[in-house]
PDB file of C-alpha atoms in Angstrom:
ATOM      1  CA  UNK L   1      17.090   4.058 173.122  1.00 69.00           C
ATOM      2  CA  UNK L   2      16.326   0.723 171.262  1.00 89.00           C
ATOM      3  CA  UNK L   3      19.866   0.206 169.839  1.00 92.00           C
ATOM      4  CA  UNK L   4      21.547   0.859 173.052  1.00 91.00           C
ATOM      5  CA  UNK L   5      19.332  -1.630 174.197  1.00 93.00           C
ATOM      6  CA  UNK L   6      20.471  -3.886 171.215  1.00 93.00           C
ATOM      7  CA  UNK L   7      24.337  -3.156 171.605  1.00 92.00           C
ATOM      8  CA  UNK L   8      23.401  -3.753 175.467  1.00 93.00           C
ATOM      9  CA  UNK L   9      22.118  -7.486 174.225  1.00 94.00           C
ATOM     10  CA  UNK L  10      24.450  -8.034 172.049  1.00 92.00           C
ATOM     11  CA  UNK L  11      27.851  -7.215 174.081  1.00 92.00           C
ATOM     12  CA  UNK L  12      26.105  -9.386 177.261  1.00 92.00           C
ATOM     13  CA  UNK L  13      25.699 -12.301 174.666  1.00 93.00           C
ATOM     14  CA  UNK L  14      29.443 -11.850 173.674  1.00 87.00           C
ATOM     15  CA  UNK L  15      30.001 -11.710 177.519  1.00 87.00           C
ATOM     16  CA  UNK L  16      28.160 -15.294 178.376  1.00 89.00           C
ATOM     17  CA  UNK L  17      29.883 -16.957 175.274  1.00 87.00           C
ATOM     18  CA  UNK L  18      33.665 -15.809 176.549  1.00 83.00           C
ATOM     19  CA  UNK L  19      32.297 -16.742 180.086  1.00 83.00           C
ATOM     20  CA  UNK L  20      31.307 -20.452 178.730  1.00 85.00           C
ATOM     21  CA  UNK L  21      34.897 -20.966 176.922  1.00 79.00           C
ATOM     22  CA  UNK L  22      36.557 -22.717 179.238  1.00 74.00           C
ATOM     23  CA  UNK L  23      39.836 -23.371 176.930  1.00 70.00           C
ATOM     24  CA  UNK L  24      40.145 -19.070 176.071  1.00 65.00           C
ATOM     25  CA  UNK L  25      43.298 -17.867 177.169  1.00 71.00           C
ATOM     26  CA  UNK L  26      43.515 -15.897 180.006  1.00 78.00           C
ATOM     27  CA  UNK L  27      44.977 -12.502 178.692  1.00 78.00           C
ATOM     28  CA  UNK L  28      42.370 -13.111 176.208  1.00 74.00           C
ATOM     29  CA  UNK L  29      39.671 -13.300 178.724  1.00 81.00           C
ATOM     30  CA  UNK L  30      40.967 -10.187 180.156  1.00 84.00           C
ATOM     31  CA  UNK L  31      40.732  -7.845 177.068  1.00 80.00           C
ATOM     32  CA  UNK L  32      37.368  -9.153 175.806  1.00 81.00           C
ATOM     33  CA  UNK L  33      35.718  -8.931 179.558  1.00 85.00           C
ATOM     34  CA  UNK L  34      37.172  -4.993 179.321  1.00 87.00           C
ATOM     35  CA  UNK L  35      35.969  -4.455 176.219  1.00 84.00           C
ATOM     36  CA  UNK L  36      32.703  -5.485 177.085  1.00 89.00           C
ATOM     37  CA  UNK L  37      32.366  -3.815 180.336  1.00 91.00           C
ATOM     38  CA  UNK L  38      34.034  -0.260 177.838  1.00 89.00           C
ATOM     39  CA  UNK L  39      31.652  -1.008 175.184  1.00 89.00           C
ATOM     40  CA  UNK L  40      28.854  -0.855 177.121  1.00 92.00           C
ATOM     41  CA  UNK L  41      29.496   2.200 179.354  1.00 92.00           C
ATOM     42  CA  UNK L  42      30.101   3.989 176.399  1.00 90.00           C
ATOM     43  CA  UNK L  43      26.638   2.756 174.836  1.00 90.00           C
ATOM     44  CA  UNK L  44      25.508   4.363 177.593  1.00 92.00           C
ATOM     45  CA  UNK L  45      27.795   7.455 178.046  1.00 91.00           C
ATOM     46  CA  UNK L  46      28.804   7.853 174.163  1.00 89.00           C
ATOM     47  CA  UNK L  47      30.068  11.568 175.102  1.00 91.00           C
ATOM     48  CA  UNK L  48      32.798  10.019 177.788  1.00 91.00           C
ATOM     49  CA  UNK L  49      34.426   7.635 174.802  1.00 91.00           C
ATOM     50  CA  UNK L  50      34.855  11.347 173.616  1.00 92.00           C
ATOM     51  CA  UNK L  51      36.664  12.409 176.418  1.00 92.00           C
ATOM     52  CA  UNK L  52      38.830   9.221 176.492  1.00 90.00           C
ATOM     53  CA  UNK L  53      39.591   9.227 172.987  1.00 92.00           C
ATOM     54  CA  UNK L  54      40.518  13.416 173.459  1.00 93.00           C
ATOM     55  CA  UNK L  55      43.030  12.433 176.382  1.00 93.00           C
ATOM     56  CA  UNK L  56      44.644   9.695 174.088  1.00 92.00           C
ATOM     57  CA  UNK L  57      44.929  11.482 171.126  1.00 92.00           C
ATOM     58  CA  UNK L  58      41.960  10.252 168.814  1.00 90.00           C
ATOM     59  CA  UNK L  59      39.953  12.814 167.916  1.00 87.00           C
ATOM     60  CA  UNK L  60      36.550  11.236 168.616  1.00 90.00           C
ATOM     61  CA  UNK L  61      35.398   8.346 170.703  1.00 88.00           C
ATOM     62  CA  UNK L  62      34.207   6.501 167.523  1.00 86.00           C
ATOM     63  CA  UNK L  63      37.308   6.283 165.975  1.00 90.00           C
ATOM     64  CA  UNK L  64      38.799   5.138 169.557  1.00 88.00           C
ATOM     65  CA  UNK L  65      35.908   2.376 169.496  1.00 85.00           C
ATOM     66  CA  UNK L  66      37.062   1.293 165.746  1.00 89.00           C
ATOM     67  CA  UNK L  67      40.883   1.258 166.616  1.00 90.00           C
ATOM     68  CA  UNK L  68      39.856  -1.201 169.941  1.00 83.00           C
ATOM     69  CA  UNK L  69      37.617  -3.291 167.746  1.00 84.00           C
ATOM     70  CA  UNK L  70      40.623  -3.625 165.602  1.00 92.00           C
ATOM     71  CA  UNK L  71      43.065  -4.790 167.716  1.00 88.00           C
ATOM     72  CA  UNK L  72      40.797  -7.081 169.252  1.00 79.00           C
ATOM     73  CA  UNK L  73      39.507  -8.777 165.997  1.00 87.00           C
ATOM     74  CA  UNK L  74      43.348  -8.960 165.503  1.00 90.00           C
ATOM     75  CA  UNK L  75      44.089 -10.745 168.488  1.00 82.00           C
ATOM     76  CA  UNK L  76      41.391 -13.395 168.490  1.00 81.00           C
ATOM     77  CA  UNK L  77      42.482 -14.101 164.957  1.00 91.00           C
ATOM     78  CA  UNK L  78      45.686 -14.910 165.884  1.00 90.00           C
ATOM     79  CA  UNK L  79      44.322 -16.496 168.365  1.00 83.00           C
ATOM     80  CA  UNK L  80      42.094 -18.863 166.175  1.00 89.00           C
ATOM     81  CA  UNK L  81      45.369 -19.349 163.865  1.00 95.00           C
ATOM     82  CA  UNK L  82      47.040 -21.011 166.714  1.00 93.00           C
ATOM     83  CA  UNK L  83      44.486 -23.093 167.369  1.00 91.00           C
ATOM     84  CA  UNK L  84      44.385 -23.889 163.638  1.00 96.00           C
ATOM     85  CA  UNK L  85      48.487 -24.477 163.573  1.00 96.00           C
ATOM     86  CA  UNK L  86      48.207 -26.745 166.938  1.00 95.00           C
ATOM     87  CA  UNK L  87      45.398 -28.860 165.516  1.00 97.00           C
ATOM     88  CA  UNK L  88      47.451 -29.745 162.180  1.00 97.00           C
ATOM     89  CA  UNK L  89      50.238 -30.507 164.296  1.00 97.00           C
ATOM     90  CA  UNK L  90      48.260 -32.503 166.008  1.00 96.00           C
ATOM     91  CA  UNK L  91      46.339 -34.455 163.153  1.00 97.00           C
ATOM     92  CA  UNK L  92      50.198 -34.714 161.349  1.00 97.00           C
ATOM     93  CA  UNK L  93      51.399 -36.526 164.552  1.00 96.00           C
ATOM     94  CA  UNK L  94      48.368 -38.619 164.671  1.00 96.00           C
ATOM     95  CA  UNK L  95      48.674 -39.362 160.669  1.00 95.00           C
ATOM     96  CA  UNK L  96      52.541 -40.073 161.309  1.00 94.00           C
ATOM     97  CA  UNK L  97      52.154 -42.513 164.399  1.00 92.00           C
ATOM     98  CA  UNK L  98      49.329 -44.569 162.531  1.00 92.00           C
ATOM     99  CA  UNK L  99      51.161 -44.660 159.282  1.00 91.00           C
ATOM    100  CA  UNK L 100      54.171 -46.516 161.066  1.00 89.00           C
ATOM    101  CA  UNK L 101      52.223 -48.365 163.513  1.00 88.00           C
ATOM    102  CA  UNK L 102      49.971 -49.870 160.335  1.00 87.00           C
ATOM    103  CA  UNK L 103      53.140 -50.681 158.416  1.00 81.00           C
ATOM    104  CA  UNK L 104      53.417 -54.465 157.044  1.00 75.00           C
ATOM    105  CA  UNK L 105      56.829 -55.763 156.983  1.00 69.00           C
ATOM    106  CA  UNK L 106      58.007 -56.128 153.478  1.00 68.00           C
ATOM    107  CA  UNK L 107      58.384 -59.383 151.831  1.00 55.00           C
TER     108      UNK L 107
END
């Protein structure tokens, strides 16, 4: 009982933070609030990730839980290497316009 209380904590603390993150994308949003709401029914009903992961073709619900966790670590990756590639963009631009607007005439 005291780890599904933990992985209870732990998936509601993952819920707040997503909830706070005002700049998340959307579809984003989406996938993490289902996973949450997944993870923790099946904290609670471990047997029914069973069944879920028997009618999609995983033989047990832990392995369906790993291939989810997966995809999602995937996807906020490439998420945060967007947000990497905007914000270098962003500093080049920056760099670029104060490099020409500092610029001394020659001579």
């Amino acid at each position: 009982m005291p780890i599904k209380l933990a992985l209870t904590l732990g998936l509601s603390v993952l819920l707040v933070y997503t909830l706070i993150q005002k700049v998340a994308p959307s579809l984003l949003k989406i996938a993490i609030f289902g996973s949450v709401f997944a993870g923790i029914y099946f904290v609670w009903l471990p047997d029914h990730a069973t069944v879920v992961a028997n009618w999609l073709g995983v033989g047990r619900g832990t392995d369906l839980v790993i291939y989810v966790w997966i995809l999602l670590s995937f996807a906020i990756g490439l998420n945060l290497h967007f947000k990497v590639r905007a914000a270098r963009q962003d500093i080049t631009e920056l760099t670029r316009a104060l490099a020409i607007a500092s610029a001394r005439e020659p001579g």
